[in-house]
Every structure is written in structure tokens, then in C-alpha cells.
Amino acid sequence: MTSVDSIESKHSQELINRQAYYDHLTQLPNRRKLYLDCEMKLPEFLENGDHAWLLFFDLDNFKNVNDTLGHQAEDELLQQVGRIFNNDPDIRDHFYRLGGDEFILFLEKVSRKYVLSLVDKLLLLTNRPWALTAGKPICRTSIGISRFPDDGQTVEELLHKADQVLYQAKDAGKGRAFFTDGKYSRSVDRLLKCRKVYRNRPVRKKNTSKARTTARERSGAKARCRSAPTAASKKAVDCELFFCEVTF
């Protein structure tokens, strides 16, 4: 075999792998790649006592896009979702398209606090009017979160548990994220409200050190703010957030 033949053979194999393990519409890793990655990693995690998180989410009111704007708009929306998360350094190497409007974020060996920061980012990034050729639909996201190995030792078990709480999040009002253990639920409306409070309310002098944040904190670290009471609330509002820079 000549060097040219070898190169062509390599390129052909790469193309076959690409077609097998990546979604052609969004260019994201697909369901098959998720299963392959988990089958390789989960036994090692179990042996070493490590844990992982599976975030299962879909787009709220996605069916309405097809019903009102057509199939092409639906595909265009999915492509935009793929581009957004492929361009995010915290997400792109862990993000899969499961099928339809369903996506998976698989996180390895990270804390719940870090997971919460990415949950907030996902909720805020998708809280937008999507600029499509045929219109600007609003599609938020709902998220169900399972933990390995507590919620299962296989990808099927983790998906099943995450799917259950995903629909609990939808039933609770959409634009929400639920963990299987019922702790630390998130709501995009609550995030937006707290962010507005944090930015706009006057801050007590004795607590100014808590309210000041660096650029790094605003781009992801936890910020805690106790704002001064207003005439409307008559009491201080305490917000604990994971802020991220989100540009539309």
C-alpha cells in the first residue's frame, strides 16, 4: 500500500466514524457515541469510587415551532442549539444530541456546585427568542439530572432517572431543572429575578464586601448578595447565584 492509499484509507475511516458517531444536523456526538463513551468510562468510575452527572434536557414548546413555522425552522433551531454549545468551552466536549430536541450533558468527576453553575448557564443560554428565518420563537429548556452511581450504574439507568425528573420539571412550569434527590432545583425565572435584584437594588454598606464581585465571579463563580430592603418587599432579599456571562 502506498502512502497515498494509506492516507485515503485513514480519511475514509474517519468519515465512517464521523457518520456513525456524530449527528449530521447539529454536528454533535450522537446517542451511539454517548453509549460508547459511558460503556468505556462508567466501569472505571465505579472501580475507583468516582462519580458523574447526566443532565437530560429538551426544548420546551419545541413542537410548536414545527406546527407554526415548519420543519425547516425546527432544523434551524436545532442547528443553533448545536452551535451555541459547541462553542462553549465548559460544555462542548461533554454534549450529545440524543435525538429530536433531546440533549445530554455528561459531566465527570465534578462537584454538585459545578453542576449547578452549568445548569444556570444552560437555563440562561436557552432563555431567548431564537432568530430563525421564519420567525423568533421562544423555547426555553427543562432539565432532569441524575448522578452516577447513586441513580444507576449504566447509561440506560441514568437516562431513565433523569428522564423522570425532567418531566417533573416540565410539570412544575418548564424552564426548570430538577435533581433526582429533590435538592437544589433551579428555575430560569428565579435566576432572572435574582440577577435583577443583584444588579439593581441598593446594597447595605455593612455588606458591600459580599456584594462586590470580580469579572471572574461574574463569569461563573458563586456570588452572594444581601440587598437592602425596598418599600415593596420590606425585607432584605438573599440571593445565591451562579452567574455567567450570556450574550444573545
PDB file of C-alpha atoms in Angstrom:
ATOM      1  CA  MET A   1       0.000   0.000   0.000  1.00  0.00           C
ATOM      2  CA  THR A   2       1.370   3.398  -0.982  1.00  0.00           C
ATOM      3  CA  SER A   3       1.399   6.431   1.309  1.00  0.00           C
ATOM      4  CA  VAL A   4      -1.414   7.950  -0.763  1.00  0.00           C
ATOM      5  CA  ASP A   5      -3.504   4.796  -0.317  1.00  0.00           C
ATOM      6  CA  SER A   6      -2.788   4.870   3.410  1.00  0.00           C
ATOM      7  CA  ILE A   7      -3.924   8.488   3.715  1.00  0.00           C
ATOM      8  CA  GLU A   8      -7.092   7.827   1.722  1.00  0.00           C
ATOM      9  CA  SER A   9      -7.850   4.785   3.852  1.00  0.00           C
ATOM     10  CA  LYS A  10      -7.403   6.842   7.018  1.00  0.00           C
ATOM     11  CA  HIS A  11      -9.681   9.586   5.711  1.00  0.00           C
ATOM     12  CA  SER A  12     -12.306   7.007   4.738  1.00  0.00           C
ATOM     13  CA  GLN A  13     -12.234   5.507   8.229  1.00  0.00           C
ATOM     14  CA  GLU A  14     -12.546   8.952   9.816  1.00  0.00           C
ATOM     15  CA  LEU A  15     -15.556   9.674   7.615  1.00  0.00           C
ATOM     16  CA  ILE A  16     -17.175   6.370   8.586  1.00  0.00           C
ATOM     17  CA  ASN A  17     -16.603   7.110  12.282  1.00  0.00           C
ATOM     18  CA  ARG A  18     -17.972  10.614  11.850  1.00  0.00           C
ATOM     19  CA  GLN A  19     -21.126   9.343  10.217  1.00  0.00           C
ATOM     20  CA  ALA A  20     -21.548   6.647  12.855  1.00  0.00           C
ATOM     21  CA  TYR A  21     -20.962   8.728  15.982  1.00  0.00           C
ATOM     22  CA  TYR A  22     -21.983  12.304  15.112  1.00  0.00           C
ATOM     23  CA  ASP A  23     -25.337  13.824  14.296  1.00  0.00           C
ATOM     24  CA  HIS A  24     -25.356  15.165  10.732  1.00  0.00           C
ATOM     25  CA  LEU A  25     -27.721  18.065  11.504  1.00  0.00           C
ATOM     26  CA  THR A  26     -26.063  19.568  14.605  1.00  0.00           C
ATOM     27  CA  GLN A  27     -22.559  18.038  14.297  1.00  0.00           C
ATOM     28  CA  LEU A  28     -22.858  16.957  17.935  1.00  0.00           C
ATOM     29  CA  PRO A  29     -21.913  13.491  19.204  1.00  0.00           C
ATOM     30  CA  ASN A  30     -24.980  11.249  18.934  1.00  0.00           C
ATOM     31  CA  ARG A  31     -26.712   8.642  21.096  1.00  0.00           C
ATOM     32  CA  ARG A  32     -24.359   5.894  19.908  1.00  0.00           C
ATOM     33  CA  LYS A  33     -21.332   7.974  20.953  1.00  0.00           C
ATOM     34  CA  LEU A  34     -22.881   8.644  24.365  1.00  0.00           C
ATOM     35  CA  TYR A  35     -23.398   4.925  24.949  1.00  0.00           C
ATOM     36  CA  LEU A  36     -19.878   4.125  23.744  1.00  0.00           C
ATOM     37  CA  ASP A  37     -18.289   6.742  25.999  1.00  0.00           C
ATOM     38  CA  CYS A  38     -20.299   5.662  29.035  1.00  0.00           C
ATOM     39  CA  GLU A  39     -19.598   1.976  28.478  1.00  0.00           C
ATOM     40  CA  MET A  40     -15.889   2.786  28.471  1.00  0.00           C
ATOM     41  CA  LYS A  41     -15.870   5.163  31.452  1.00  0.00           C
ATOM     42  CA  LEU A  42     -18.520   4.049  33.936  1.00  0.00           C
ATOM     43  CA  PRO A  43     -16.897   0.730  34.964  1.00  0.00           C
ATOM     44  CA  GLU A  44     -13.662   2.600  35.685  1.00  0.00           C
ATOM     45  CA  PHE A  45     -15.530   5.249  37.686  1.00  0.00           C
ATOM     46  CA  LEU A  46     -17.257   2.537  39.708  1.00  0.00           C
ATOM     47  CA  GLU A  47     -13.983   0.771  40.430  1.00  0.00           C
ATOM     48  CA  ASN A  48     -12.268   3.988  41.517  1.00  0.00           C
ATOM     49  CA  GLY A  49     -15.189   5.346  43.521  1.00  0.00           C
ATOM     50  CA  ASP A  50     -15.671   8.320  41.187  1.00  0.00           C
ATOM     51  CA  HIS A  51     -18.997   9.867  40.290  1.00  0.00           C
ATOM     52  CA  ALA A  52     -20.534  11.553  37.269  1.00  0.00           C
ATOM     53  CA  TRP A  53     -23.637  13.542  36.380  1.00  0.00           C
ATOM     54  CA  LEU A  54     -26.037  13.109  33.479  1.00  0.00           C
ATOM     55  CA  LEU A  55     -28.096  16.180  32.536  1.00  0.00           C
ATOM     56  CA  PHE A  56     -31.007  15.269  30.282  1.00  0.00           C
ATOM     57  CA  PHE A  57     -32.784  18.222  28.723  1.00  0.00           C
ATOM     58  CA  ASP A  58     -35.066  19.167  25.890  1.00  0.00           C
ATOM     59  CA  LEU A  59     -36.547  22.346  24.467  1.00  0.00           C
ATOM     60  CA  ASP A  60     -39.859  23.494  25.890  1.00  0.00           C
ATOM     61  CA  ASN A  61     -42.631  24.040  23.318  1.00  0.00           C
ATOM     62  CA  PHE A  62     -40.436  22.631  20.541  1.00  0.00           C
ATOM     63  CA  LYS A  63     -43.403  21.004  18.796  1.00  0.00           C
ATOM     64  CA  ASN A  64     -44.976  24.425  18.367  1.00  0.00           C
ATOM     65  CA  VAL A  65     -42.044  25.504  16.193  1.00  0.00           C
ATOM     66  CA  ASN A  66     -42.808  22.799  13.659  1.00  0.00           C
ATOM     67  CA  ASP A  67     -46.560  23.384  13.892  1.00  0.00           C
ATOM     68  CA  THR A  68     -46.344  27.157  13.362  1.00  0.00           C
ATOM     69  CA  LEU A  69     -43.122  27.738  11.398  1.00  0.00           C
ATOM     70  CA  GLY A  70     -42.495  24.420   9.645  1.00  0.00           C
ATOM     71  CA  HIS A  71     -39.933  21.629   9.613  1.00  0.00           C
ATOM     72  CA  GLN A  72     -37.147  23.804   8.222  1.00  0.00           C
ATOM     73  CA  ALA A  73     -37.447  26.176  11.182  1.00  0.00           C
ATOM     74  CA  GLU A  74     -37.265  23.169  13.523  1.00  0.00           C
ATOM     75  CA  ASP A  75     -33.997  22.033  11.936  1.00  0.00           C
ATOM     76  CA  GLU A  76     -32.627  25.572  12.010  1.00  0.00           C
ATOM     77  CA  LEU A  77     -33.351  25.817  15.733  1.00  0.00           C
ATOM     78  CA  LEU A  78     -31.582  22.529  16.450  1.00  0.00           C
ATOM     79  CA  GLN A  79     -28.563  23.712  14.455  1.00  0.00           C
ATOM     80  CA  GLN A  80     -28.416  26.904  16.502  1.00  0.00           C
ATOM     81  CA  VAL A  81     -28.513  24.892  19.724  1.00  0.00           C
ATOM     82  CA  GLY A  82     -25.637  22.754  18.421  1.00  0.00           C
ATOM     83  CA  ARG A  83     -23.545  25.806  17.529  1.00  0.00           C
ATOM     84  CA  ILE A  84     -24.104  27.527  20.856  1.00  0.00           C
ATOM     85  CA  PHE A  85     -22.982  24.576  22.925  1.00  0.00           C
ATOM     86  CA  ASN A  86     -20.208  23.505  20.563  1.00  0.00           C
ATOM     87  CA  ASN A  87     -18.724  26.979  21.064  1.00  0.00           C
ATOM     88  CA  ASP A  88     -18.888  26.865  24.864  1.00  0.00           C
ATOM     89  CA  PRO A  89     -15.610  25.559  26.378  1.00  0.00           C
ATOM     90  CA  ASP A  90     -17.349  24.264  29.519  1.00  0.00           C
ATOM     91  CA  ILE A  91     -19.877  22.220  27.546  1.00  0.00           C
ATOM     92  CA  ARG A  92     -18.683  21.266  24.062  1.00  0.00           C
ATOM     93  CA  ASP A  93     -16.618  18.202  24.992  1.00  0.00           C
ATOM     94  CA  HIS A  94     -19.438  16.684  27.061  1.00  0.00           C
ATOM     95  CA  PHE A  95     -22.516  17.428  24.976  1.00  0.00           C
ATOM     96  CA  TYR A  96     -24.597  14.946  22.930  1.00  0.00           C
ATOM     97  CA  ARG A  97     -27.747  15.024  20.849  1.00  0.00           C
ATOM     98  CA  LEU A  98     -29.885  12.110  21.930  1.00  0.00           C
ATOM     99  CA  GLY A  99     -32.487  12.602  19.193  1.00  0.00           C
ATOM    100  CA  GLY A 100     -35.245  15.051  18.303  1.00  0.00           C
ATOM    101  CA  ASP A 101     -34.942  18.018  20.668  1.00  0.00           C
ATOM    102  CA  GLU A 102     -33.350  15.913  23.425  1.00  0.00           C
ATOM    103  CA  PHE A 103     -29.768  16.570  24.513  1.00  0.00           C
ATOM    104  CA  ILE A 104     -27.377  15.193  27.114  1.00  0.00           C
ATOM    105  CA  LEU A 105     -24.602  16.856  29.083  1.00  0.00           C
ATOM    106  CA  PHE A 106     -22.364  14.216  30.713  1.00  0.00           C
ATOM    107  CA  LEU A 107     -20.030  15.544  33.410  1.00  0.00           C
ATOM    108  CA  GLU A 108     -17.260  13.522  35.032  1.00  0.00           C
ATOM    109  CA  LYS A 109     -15.719  13.873  38.496  1.00  0.00           C
ATOM    110  CA  VAL A 110     -17.140  17.311  39.271  1.00  0.00           C
ATOM    111  CA  SER A 111     -18.940  18.705  42.313  1.00  0.00           C
ATOM    112  CA  ARG A 112     -22.637  19.460  42.594  1.00  0.00           C
ATOM    113  CA  LYS A 113     -21.681  23.126  42.879  1.00  0.00           C
ATOM    114  CA  TYR A 114     -20.029  22.992  39.468  1.00  0.00           C
ATOM    115  CA  VAL A 115     -23.036  21.164  38.015  1.00  0.00           C
ATOM    116  CA  LEU A 116     -25.290  23.927  39.346  1.00  0.00           C
ATOM    117  CA  SER A 117     -23.166  26.554  37.630  1.00  0.00           C
ATOM    118  CA  LEU A 118     -23.623  24.797  34.282  1.00  0.00           C
ATOM    119  CA  VAL A 119     -27.333  24.252  34.917  1.00  0.00           C
ATOM    120  CA  ASP A 120     -27.704  28.002  35.390  1.00  0.00           C
ATOM    121  CA  LYS A 121     -25.780  28.598  32.186  1.00  0.00           C
ATOM    122  CA  LEU A 122     -27.975  26.158  30.227  1.00  0.00           C
ATOM    123  CA  LEU A 123     -31.172  27.741  31.524  1.00  0.00           C
ATOM    124  CA  LEU A 124     -29.997  31.271  30.718  1.00  0.00           C
ATOM    125  CA  LEU A 125     -28.475  30.458  27.326  1.00  0.00           C
ATOM    126  CA  THR A 126     -31.734  28.980  26.087  1.00  0.00           C
ATOM    127  CA  ASN A 127     -33.928  31.728  27.541  1.00  0.00           C
ATOM    128  CA  ARG A 128     -34.081  33.734  24.340  1.00  0.00           C
ATOM    129  CA  PRO A 129     -36.041  34.426  21.208  1.00  0.00           C
ATOM    130  CA  TRP A 130     -34.375  32.185  18.636  1.00  0.00           C
ATOM    131  CA  ALA A 131     -33.643  34.188  15.473  1.00  0.00           C
ATOM    132  CA  LEU A 132     -34.884  31.855  12.741  1.00  0.00           C
ATOM    133  CA  THR A 133     -35.577  32.665   9.122  1.00  0.00           C
ATOM    134  CA  ALA A 134     -39.319  32.174   9.590  1.00  0.00           C
ATOM    135  CA  GLY A 135     -39.675  33.875  12.976  1.00  0.00           C
ATOM    136  CA  LYS A 136     -38.416  34.228  16.545  1.00  0.00           C
ATOM    137  CA  PRO A 137     -39.965  31.515  18.739  1.00  0.00           C
ATOM    138  CA  ILE A 138     -39.309  31.328  22.467  1.00  0.00           C
ATOM    139  CA  CYS A 139     -38.037  27.896  23.503  1.00  0.00           C
ATOM    140  CA  ARG A 140     -36.624  27.510  26.979  1.00  0.00           C
ATOM    141  CA  THR A 141     -35.266  24.260  28.304  1.00  0.00           C
ATOM    142  CA  SER A 142     -36.196  21.862  31.104  1.00  0.00           C
ATOM    143  CA  ILE A 143     -33.529  19.656  32.684  1.00  0.00           C
ATOM    144  CA  GLY A 144     -33.503  16.409  34.647  1.00  0.00           C
ATOM    145  CA  ILE A 145     -30.292  15.458  36.450  1.00  0.00           C
ATOM    146  CA  SER A 146     -29.158  12.021  37.625  1.00  0.00           C
ATOM    147  CA  ARG A 147     -25.953  11.041  39.440  1.00  0.00           C
ATOM    148  CA  PHE A 148     -23.675   8.049  38.951  1.00  0.00           C
ATOM    149  CA  PRO A 149     -23.579   5.645  40.717  1.00  0.00           C
ATOM    150  CA  ASP A 150     -26.401   6.683  43.084  1.00  0.00           C
ATOM    151  CA  ASP A 151     -29.093   6.684  40.390  1.00  0.00           C
ATOM    152  CA  GLY A 152     -27.744   3.800  38.314  1.00  0.00           C
ATOM    153  CA  GLN A 153     -24.614   2.076  37.098  1.00  0.00           C
ATOM    154  CA  THR A 154     -25.476   2.004  33.393  1.00  0.00           C
ATOM    155  CA  VAL A 155     -26.282   4.761  30.935  1.00  0.00           C
ATOM    156  CA  GLU A 156     -29.815   3.345  30.498  1.00  0.00           C
ATOM    157  CA  GLU A 157     -30.495   3.604  34.230  1.00  0.00           C
ATOM    158  CA  LEU A 158     -29.105   7.149  34.403  1.00  0.00           C
ATOM    159  CA  LEU A 159     -31.171   8.236  31.395  1.00  0.00           C
ATOM    160  CA  HIS A 160     -34.328   6.707  32.879  1.00  0.00           C
ATOM    161  CA  LYS A 161     -33.916   8.510  36.220  1.00  0.00           C
ATOM    162  CA  ALA A 162     -33.018  11.805  34.561  1.00  0.00           C
ATOM    163  CA  ASP A 163     -35.987  11.495  32.197  1.00  0.00           C
ATOM    164  CA  GLN A 164     -38.340  11.050  35.149  1.00  0.00           C
ATOM    165  CA  VAL A 165     -37.269  14.282  36.847  1.00  0.00           C
ATOM    166  CA  LEU A 166     -37.131  16.099  33.500  1.00  0.00           C
ATOM    167  CA  TYR A 167     -40.882  15.647  33.179  1.00  0.00           C
ATOM    168  CA  GLN A 168     -41.355  16.672  36.796  1.00  0.00           C
ATOM    169  CA  ALA A 169     -39.571  19.904  35.871  1.00  0.00           C
ATOM    170  CA  LYS A 170     -41.916  20.371  32.895  1.00  0.00           C
ATOM    171  CA  ASP A 171     -44.990  19.692  35.029  1.00  0.00           C
ATOM    172  CA  ALA A 172     -43.753  22.295  37.532  1.00  0.00           C
ATOM    173  CA  GLY A 173     -43.810  25.026  34.898  1.00  0.00           C
ATOM    174  CA  LYS A 174     -40.970  24.441  32.392  1.00  0.00           C
ATOM    175  CA  GLY A 175     -37.731  26.397  32.266  1.00  0.00           C
ATOM    176  CA  ARG A 176     -36.642  24.431  35.336  1.00  0.00           C
ATOM    177  CA  ALA A 177     -34.022  21.915  36.423  1.00  0.00           C
ATOM    178  CA  PHE A 178     -34.611  19.117  38.952  1.00  0.00           C
ATOM    179  CA  PHE A 179     -32.193  16.688  40.594  1.00  0.00           C
ATOM    180  CA  THR A 180     -33.331  13.154  41.367  1.00  0.00           C
ATOM    181  CA  ASP A 181     -32.769  13.702  45.103  1.00  0.00           C
ATOM    182  CA  GLY A 182     -35.097  16.720  45.125  1.00  0.00           C
ATOM    183  CA  LYS A 183     -32.396  19.173  46.214  1.00  0.00           C
ATOM    184  CA  TYR A 184     -31.298  22.426  44.598  1.00  0.00           C
ATOM    185  CA  SER A 185     -33.994  22.772  41.959  1.00  0.00           C
ATOM    186  CA  ARG A 186     -33.474  25.664  39.557  1.00  0.00           C
ATOM    187  CA  SER A 187     -35.846  27.983  37.690  1.00  0.00           C
ATOM    188  CA  VAL A 188     -34.843  30.385  34.936  1.00  0.00           C
ATOM    189  CA  ASP A 189     -37.485  32.872  36.121  1.00  0.00           C
ATOM    190  CA  ARG A 190     -35.992  32.786  39.614  1.00  0.00           C
ATOM    191  CA  LEU A 191     -32.482  33.203  38.198  1.00  0.00           C
ATOM    192  CA  LEU A 192     -33.527  36.231  36.181  1.00  0.00           C
ATOM    193  CA  LYS A 193     -35.329  37.739  39.163  1.00  0.00           C
ATOM    194  CA  CYS A 194     -32.342  37.255  41.464  1.00  0.00           C
ATOM    195  CA  ARG A 195     -29.960  38.605  38.852  1.00  0.00           C
ATOM    196  CA  LYS A 196     -32.103  41.727  38.526  1.00  0.00           C
ATOM    197  CA  VAL A 197     -32.175  42.113  42.313  1.00  0.00           C
ATOM    198  CA  TYR A 198     -28.429  41.663  42.483  1.00  0.00           C
ATOM    199  CA  ARG A 199     -27.725  44.286  39.824  1.00  0.00           C
ATOM    200  CA  ASN A 200     -30.315  46.916  40.659  1.00  0.00           C
ATOM    201  CA  ARG A 201     -31.036  47.045  44.382  1.00  0.00           C
ATOM    202  CA  PRO A 202     -29.074  49.322  46.744  1.00  0.00           C
ATOM    203  CA  VAL A 203     -26.609  47.419  48.914  1.00  0.00           C
ATOM    204  CA  ARG A 204     -26.131  47.933  52.617  1.00  0.00           C
ATOM    205  CA  LYS A 205     -22.753  49.379  53.463  1.00  0.00           C
ATOM    206  CA  LYS A 206     -22.014  46.741  56.071  1.00  0.00           C
ATOM    207  CA  ASN A 207     -22.467  44.066  53.420  1.00  0.00           C
ATOM    208  CA  THR A 208     -20.736  45.719  50.479  1.00  0.00           C
ATOM    209  CA  SER A 209     -17.852  43.279  50.684  1.00  0.00           C
ATOM    210  CA  LYS A 210     -20.249  40.464  49.977  1.00  0.00           C
ATOM    211  CA  ALA A 211     -21.843  42.226  47.046  1.00  0.00           C
ATOM    212  CA  ARG A 212     -18.693  43.140  45.170  1.00  0.00           C
ATOM    213  CA  THR A 213     -17.688  40.661  42.523  1.00  0.00           C
ATOM    214  CA  THR A 214     -14.756  40.396  40.212  1.00  0.00           C
ATOM    215  CA  ALA A 215     -15.024  39.716  36.492  1.00  0.00           C
ATOM    216  CA  ARG A 216     -14.154  36.107  37.233  1.00  0.00           C
ATOM    217  CA  GLU A 217     -17.009  35.779  39.738  1.00  0.00           C
ATOM    218  CA  ARG A 218     -19.486  37.256  37.272  1.00  0.00           C
ATOM    219  CA  SER A 219     -18.406  34.721  34.658  1.00  0.00           C
ATOM    220  CA  GLY A 220     -19.128  31.653  36.743  1.00  0.00           C
ATOM    221  CA  ALA A 221     -18.177  31.673  40.411  1.00  0.00           C
ATOM    222  CA  LYS A 222     -20.743  31.883  43.185  1.00  0.00           C
ATOM    223  CA  ALA A 223     -21.781  35.363  44.168  1.00  0.00           C
ATOM    224  CA  ARG A 224     -23.784  36.099  47.301  1.00  0.00           C
ATOM    225  CA  CYS A 225     -25.687  39.310  47.725  1.00  0.00           C
ATOM    226  CA  ARG A 226     -27.814  40.584  50.589  1.00  0.00           C
ATOM    227  CA  SER A 227     -29.585  43.647  49.307  1.00  0.00           C
ATOM    228  CA  ALA A 228     -31.195  46.434  51.243  1.00  0.00           C
ATOM    229  CA  PRO A 229     -34.965  46.260  51.785  1.00  0.00           C
ATOM    230  CA  THR A 230     -37.263  48.178  49.463  1.00  0.00           C
ATOM    231  CA  ALA A 231     -40.646  49.714  50.114  1.00  0.00           C
ATOM    232  CA  ALA A 232     -42.238  46.841  48.223  1.00  0.00           C
ATOM    233  CA  SER A 233     -40.520  43.971  49.988  1.00  0.00           C
ATOM    234  CA  LYS A 234     -39.981  45.474  53.493  1.00  0.00           C
ATOM    235  CA  LYS A 235     -37.176  42.991  53.996  1.00  0.00           C
ATOM    236  CA  ALA A 236     -33.804  42.060  52.613  1.00  0.00           C
ATOM    237  CA  VAL A 237     -33.555  39.579  49.795  1.00  0.00           C
ATOM    238  CA  ASP A 238     -30.788  36.991  49.969  1.00  0.00           C
ATOM    239  CA  CYS A 239     -29.777  35.552  46.587  1.00  0.00           C
ATOM    240  CA  GLU A 240     -27.191  32.866  45.987  1.00  0.00           C
ATOM    241  CA  LEU A 241     -26.455  32.567  42.276  1.00  0.00           C
ATOM    242  CA  PHE A 242     -24.049  31.120  39.829  1.00  0.00           C
ATOM    243  CA  PHE A 243     -23.681  33.989  37.383  1.00  0.00           C
ATOM    244  CA  CYS A 244     -22.439  33.547  33.873  1.00  0.00           C
ATOM    245  CA  GLU A 245     -21.877  35.924  31.012  1.00  0.00           C
ATOM    246  CA  VAL A 246     -24.642  35.267  28.482  1.00  0.00           C
ATOM    247  CA  THR A 247     -24.762  37.252  25.255  1.00  0.00           C
ATOM    248  CA  PHE A 248     -27.513  36.887  22.672  1.00  0.00           C
TER     249      PHE A 248
END
